[in-house]
Short mmCIF file of C-alpha atoms in Angstrom, two decimals:
data_model
loop_
_atom_site.label_atom_id
_atom_site.label_comp_id
_atom_site.label_asym_id
_atom_site.label_seq_id
_atom_site.Cartn_x
_atom_site.Cartn_y
_atom_site.Cartn_z
CA MET A 1 146.88 -142.09 85.98
CA SER A 2 146.39 -140.40 89.36
CA GLU A 3 148.60 -137.34 89.94
CA LYS A 4 148.80 -138.37 93.56
CA ILE A 5 151.37 -140.87 94.76
CA PHE A 6 150.24 -143.85 96.59
CA LEU A 7 152.61 -145.07 99.33
CA CYS A 8 153.04 -148.57 100.31
CA SER A 9 155.01 -150.44 103.01
CA ILE A 10 155.94 -154.17 103.02
CA CYS A 11 156.41 -156.28 106.19
CA ASN A 12 158.48 -159.57 106.04
CA ILE A 13 156.25 -161.33 108.55
CA ASN A 14 158.25 -164.84 107.85
CA SER A 15 161.64 -164.57 106.37
CA GLY A 16 164.22 -166.90 104.54
CA THR A 17 162.40 -170.15 104.92
CA CYS A 18 161.50 -170.78 101.28
CA LYS A 19 162.60 -174.14 99.80
CA GLU A 20 161.94 -173.07 96.12
CA ASP A 21 164.78 -172.45 93.79
CA CYS A 22 163.92 -169.02 92.29
CA LYS A 23 167.31 -167.75 91.29
CA PHE A 24 166.50 -164.14 91.99
CA CYS A 25 165.55 -164.66 95.60
CA SER A 26 167.82 -164.60 98.64
CA GLN A 27 165.01 -165.92 100.77
CA SER A 28 165.38 -169.36 99.25
CA VAL A 29 167.29 -171.77 101.76
CA ARG A 30 169.15 -173.27 98.86
CA TYR A 31 171.55 -170.35 98.38
CA LYS A 32 172.42 -169.61 102.00
CA ALA A 33 172.41 -165.79 101.38
CA ASP A 34 173.26 -163.74 104.59
CA ILE A 35 170.00 -162.54 105.68
CA ASP A 36 167.68 -162.67 108.64
CA ARG A 37 165.74 -165.95 108.87
CA TYR A 38 162.68 -166.50 110.97
CA LYS A 39 159.42 -168.47 111.04
CA GLN A 40 157.09 -165.80 112.36
CA LYS A 41 157.87 -162.14 113.28
CA PRO A 42 156.49 -161.08 116.70
CA ILE A 43 152.95 -159.51 116.28
CA GLN A 44 153.80 -156.63 118.40
CA ASP A 45 156.75 -155.72 115.95
CA ILE A 46 154.42 -156.12 113.04
CA GLN A 47 151.90 -153.69 114.67
CA GLN A 48 154.82 -151.08 115.23
CA GLU A 49 155.88 -151.33 111.70
CA ALA A 50 152.20 -150.79 110.58
CA ILE A 51 152.00 -147.55 112.87
CA ASN A 52 155.31 -146.18 111.55
CA ALA A 53 154.17 -146.88 107.85
CA ARG A 54 150.80 -145.16 108.52
CA ASP A 55 152.30 -142.19 110.20
CA ASN A 56 154.77 -141.63 107.18
CA GLY A 57 151.96 -141.69 104.79
CA ALA A 58 151.49 -145.21 103.57
CA LEU A 59 148.06 -146.31 102.63
CA GLY A 60 148.98 -150.02 101.70
CA PHE A 61 150.63 -152.37 104.23
CA CYS A 62 151.72 -155.75 102.74
CA LEU A 63 152.06 -158.91 104.82
CA VAL A 64 154.63 -161.08 103.12
CA THR A 65 155.66 -164.61 103.79
CA ALA A 66 158.56 -166.57 102.35
CA ASP A 67 157.22 -169.89 101.06
CA LYS A 68 155.97 -171.19 97.78
CA GLY A 69 152.43 -170.94 98.88
CA LEU A 70 149.76 -170.82 101.69
CA ASN A 71 149.34 -173.86 104.01
CA ASP A 72 146.92 -173.99 106.96
CA LYS A 73 149.51 -172.81 109.39
CA THR A 74 150.55 -169.77 107.44
CA LEU A 75 147.07 -168.92 106.45
CA LYS A 76 146.07 -168.92 110.31
CA PHE A 77 149.22 -166.65 110.95
CA VAL A 78 148.37 -164.24 108.31
CA CYS A 79 144.79 -163.87 109.44
CA ASN A 80 145.94 -163.33 113.06
CA VAL A 81 148.52 -160.62 111.83
CA ALA A 82 145.63 -158.99 109.85
CA HIS A 83 143.36 -158.81 112.77
CA ALA A 84 146.32 -157.51 114.88
CA VAL A 85 147.12 -154.68 112.41
CA GLN A 86 143.54 -153.58 112.13
CA GLU A 87 143.50 -152.97 115.92
CA VAL A 88 146.18 -150.52 115.77
CA ALA A 89 146.08 -149.03 112.25
CA PRO A 90 142.56 -149.55 110.88
CA GLU A 91 143.29 -146.90 108.26
CA LEU A 92 145.60 -149.14 106.26
CA ARG A 93 144.68 -151.27 103.25
CA LEU A 94 145.91 -154.57 104.12
CA ILE A 95 147.63 -156.51 101.34
CA ALA A 96 148.69 -160.19 101.48
CA CYS A 97 151.54 -161.72 99.58
CA ASN A 98 151.91 -165.36 100.31
CA GLY A 99 152.71 -167.14 97.22
CA THR A 100 150.33 -169.40 95.17
CA ALA A 101 147.00 -169.58 96.71
CA THR A 102 143.58 -171.31 96.13
CA LEU A 103 140.30 -169.60 95.81
CA ASP A 104 139.19 -170.91 99.35
CA GLN A 105 142.30 -169.69 100.96
CA LEU A 106 142.04 -166.31 99.45
CA LEU A 107 138.33 -166.06 100.69
CA THR A 108 139.63 -166.88 104.13
CA LEU A 109 141.96 -163.82 103.91
CA LYS A 110 139.22 -161.67 102.59
CA ASP A 111 137.24 -162.60 105.64
CA ALA A 112 140.15 -161.74 107.98
CA GLY A 113 140.30 -158.11 106.45
CA ILE A 114 142.79 -158.57 103.63
CA LYS A 115 141.63 -156.18 100.74
CA ALA A 116 144.32 -157.09 98.05
CA TYR A 117 146.67 -159.87 97.06
CA ASN A 118 150.11 -159.55 95.43
CA HIS A 119 151.50 -162.37 93.40
CA ASN A 120 154.00 -161.39 90.80
CA LEU A 121 154.44 -163.37 87.45
CA GLU A 122 158.10 -162.28 87.81
CA THR A 123 158.98 -162.74 84.03
CA SER A 124 157.67 -164.18 80.71
CA GLU A 125 156.23 -167.70 80.66
CA ALA A 126 159.06 -168.74 78.18
CA PHE A 127 161.90 -167.34 80.34
CA TYR A 128 160.52 -168.57 83.72
CA PRO A 129 162.14 -172.00 83.58
CA GLN A 130 165.49 -170.50 83.38
CA ILE A 131 165.02 -168.81 86.86
CA CYS A 132 162.81 -171.42 88.56
CA THR A 133 162.25 -175.04 88.13
CA THR A 134 160.40 -175.99 91.41
CA HIS A 135 157.19 -174.69 90.33
CA PRO A 136 155.72 -173.58 86.93
CA TRP A 137 154.76 -170.14 85.75
CA SER A 138 151.18 -171.37 85.32
CA GLU A 139 150.57 -171.69 88.97
CA ARG A 140 151.46 -167.95 89.31
CA TYR A 141 148.97 -167.12 86.65
CA LYS A 142 146.14 -169.20 87.98
CA THR A 143 146.80 -167.54 91.57
CA CYS A 144 146.19 -164.15 89.87
CA GLN A 145 143.02 -165.56 88.40
CA ASN A 146 141.96 -166.85 91.80
CA VAL A 147 142.51 -163.37 93.27
CA ASN A 148 140.10 -161.84 90.54
CA GLU A 149 137.56 -164.58 91.25
CA ALA A 150 137.78 -163.98 95.15
CA GLY A 151 137.01 -160.29 94.63
CA LEU A 152 140.13 -159.15 95.99
CA VAL A 153 142.24 -156.34 94.31
CA LEU A 154 144.75 -157.92 92.26
CA ILE A 155 148.45 -156.74 92.52
CA THR A 156 150.83 -158.41 90.10
CA GLY A 157 154.05 -157.33 88.41
CA GLY A 158 157.60 -158.60 87.83
CA ILE A 159 161.21 -158.12 87.80
CA PHE A 160 163.47 -156.63 85.28
CA GLY A 161 167.15 -157.12 85.01
CA LEU A 162 167.12 -161.13 85.38
CA GLY A 163 168.80 -161.73 82.00
CA GLU A 164 165.66 -161.68 80.05
CA THR A 165 165.16 -160.30 76.64
CA GLN A 166 163.07 -157.24 75.59
CA ALA A 167 160.76 -159.98 73.94
CA ASP A 168 160.51 -161.54 77.42
CA ARG A 169 159.58 -158.22 78.98
CA ILE A 170 156.98 -157.41 76.45
CA SER A 171 155.43 -161.12 76.88
CA MET A 172 155.26 -160.54 80.70
CA LEU A 173 153.54 -157.21 80.22
CA GLU A 174 151.14 -158.85 77.84
CA SER A 175 150.34 -161.53 80.38
CA LEU A 176 149.92 -158.98 83.16
CA ALA A 177 147.52 -156.87 81.14
CA SER A 178 145.38 -159.91 80.44
CA LEU A 179 144.83 -160.19 84.30
CA ASN A 180 143.48 -156.59 84.44
CA PRO A 181 145.45 -155.83 87.59
CA THR A 182 144.72 -152.71 89.71
CA SER A 183 148.41 -152.29 90.74
CA VAL A 184 151.49 -153.43 88.93
CA PRO A 185 154.74 -153.54 90.96
CA ILE A 186 157.88 -153.37 89.00
CA ASN A 187 161.03 -154.61 90.54
CA PHE A 188 164.61 -154.08 89.30
CA TYR A 189 166.81 -157.08 90.18
CA HIS A 190 169.04 -156.42 93.23
CA HIS A 191 172.04 -158.77 92.97
CA ASN A 192 173.15 -160.83 96.15
CA GLU A 193 176.58 -162.65 95.87
CA ALA A 194 175.01 -165.72 97.04
CA LEU A 195 172.58 -165.83 94.02
CA GLN A 196 173.51 -167.48 90.73
CA LEU A 197 172.26 -164.76 88.47
CA SER A 198 174.65 -162.23 87.11
CA PRO A 199 174.11 -158.61 88.24
CA ASN A 200 171.44 -156.42 86.92
CA PRO A 201 172.80 -155.23 83.57
CA LEU A 202 170.07 -152.41 83.08
CA THR A 203 171.06 -148.83 82.68
CA VAL A 204 168.86 -146.09 84.22
CA GLU A 205 167.74 -145.14 80.81
CA ASP A 206 166.71 -148.77 80.22
CA ALA A 207 164.85 -148.88 83.53
CA LEU A 208 162.90 -145.56 82.89
CA SER A 209 162.05 -146.88 79.40
CA LEU A 210 160.51 -149.92 80.80
CA ILE A 211 158.51 -148.06 83.19
CA LYS A 212 157.01 -146.06 80.36
CA LEU A 213 156.40 -149.41 78.42
CA THR A 214 154.60 -150.82 81.41
CA ARG A 215 152.28 -147.75 81.68
CA GLU A 216 151.57 -148.05 77.83
CA MET A 217 151.03 -151.77 77.88
CA ILE A 218 148.87 -151.66 80.93
CA PRO A 219 146.88 -148.54 80.58
CA ASN A 220 143.95 -149.59 82.90
CA ALA A 221 146.14 -150.07 85.87
CA LYS A 222 145.52 -147.48 88.52
CA ARG A 223 148.99 -147.73 89.94
CA ILE A 224 152.34 -148.41 88.37
CA MET A 225 154.69 -149.04 91.57
CA VAL A 226 158.19 -149.02 91.43
CA ALA A 227 159.11 -151.39 94.31
CA GLY A 228 162.20 -153.44 94.94
CA GLY A 229 165.64 -152.25 93.56
CA ARG A 230 164.57 -148.60 93.20
CA GLU A 231 167.33 -147.11 95.20
CA LEU A 232 170.04 -149.30 93.65
CA MET A 233 168.70 -148.90 90.12
CA PHE A 234 168.13 -145.20 89.96
CA GLY A 235 170.31 -143.59 92.56
CA GLU A 236 170.12 -139.84 92.48
CA ARG A 237 167.64 -140.07 89.65
CA GLN A 238 164.85 -141.65 91.44
CA SER A 239 162.61 -138.63 91.00
CA GLU A 240 162.61 -139.34 87.15
CA ILE A 241 160.48 -142.59 87.67
CA PHE A 242 157.14 -140.35 87.93
CA ASP A 243 157.67 -138.70 84.58
CA ALA A 244 158.24 -142.08 83.18
CA GLY A 245 154.66 -143.22 84.50
CA ALA A 246 155.06 -144.41 88.08
CA ASN A 247 152.53 -143.20 90.50
CA SER A 248 153.23 -145.47 93.49
CA ILE A 249 156.35 -146.44 95.44
CA VAL A 250 157.30 -148.62 98.36
CA ILE A 251 158.69 -146.71 101.41
CA GLY A 252 160.79 -148.13 103.90
CA ASN A 253 162.69 -151.43 103.91
CA TYR A 254 162.07 -154.33 101.47
CA LEU A 255 162.17 -158.06 102.29
CA THR A 256 165.85 -158.67 102.65
CA THR A 257 167.30 -155.30 101.72
CA SER A 258 167.33 -151.77 103.21
CA GLY A 259 165.32 -149.12 101.47
CA ARG A 260 165.87 -145.45 101.88
CA ALA A 261 164.76 -143.65 105.08
CA MET A 262 161.02 -142.88 104.83
CA ASN A 263 161.56 -139.16 105.52
CA LYS A 264 163.91 -138.97 102.39
CA ASP A 265 161.15 -140.23 100.09
CA LEU A 266 158.71 -137.90 101.59
CA GLU A 267 161.21 -135.11 101.00
CA MET A 268 161.68 -136.12 97.36
CA LEU A 269 157.91 -136.00 96.74
CA GLU A 270 157.48 -132.60 98.39
CA SER A 271 160.34 -131.10 96.37
CA LEU A 272 158.77 -132.47 93.15
CA GLY A 273 155.32 -130.80 94.19
CA LEU A 274 153.75 -134.22 94.21
CA ASP A 275 150.93 -134.80 96.58
CA ILE A 276 150.66 -138.18 98.62
CA ALA A 277 147.23 -140.03 98.13
CA LYS A 278 145.15 -139.90 101.19
CA SER A 279 142.59 -142.41 100.18
CA VAL A 280 142.48 -145.56 98.13
CA ALA A 281 140.94 -145.55 94.55
CA GLY A 282 140.32 -148.98 93.68
#
């Protein structure tokens, strides 16, 4: 595992328009969560977010859309955004996170300058029908296989704290390991009152042990990233995630929830004597 910490920022370029029924997701129109909803974020706003992310040490910049998967209109928009971001922040590694995708769609993104694709398995295959009924877990796994075939960097992980068992967690990690991802984003469920799931039952000790387990079960991953839910899950103990095996974090805001101010994360890393990665390895 790299001793330098890889920073990534995510940009919700299309928000709250998804028709799927994933019970953990406030972006589904089914649950009427109180979030910002828009079809396409203005490209100038996205460019400014990219500049801010770069200036705060981020190497990765992820373009996220809220739909089941790519269609022709969304694909064109993501490609246009990718070109626009490269004009103002060419140093950033562009990541796309646009749901299920075919090999041809992924190759189109690659031609537009996308270097990596993020598509999470979310949980185990057995538990998945309890949190989503509108599309199967197998579609998620197949998309990850398509990412590998397209020659893009695969980023895939999941969410802990959905009500799954430890056996489910182990099963998900086994599935993730079988895909040989470069980066594994680990999210901790952030409850919204509009959602049907119960609040995250995990303790900080539980969460730290799951980061350790992820590192142990996916040893070839270059990055274990703690992403959504970090601030809520760990509170004042966020610094402990690095001793547990994490070497990457998301800085700034998430999709529909606010993250910690970027300067606070930078101050934390400096206080721990941890260097920020200046280049991408893999």
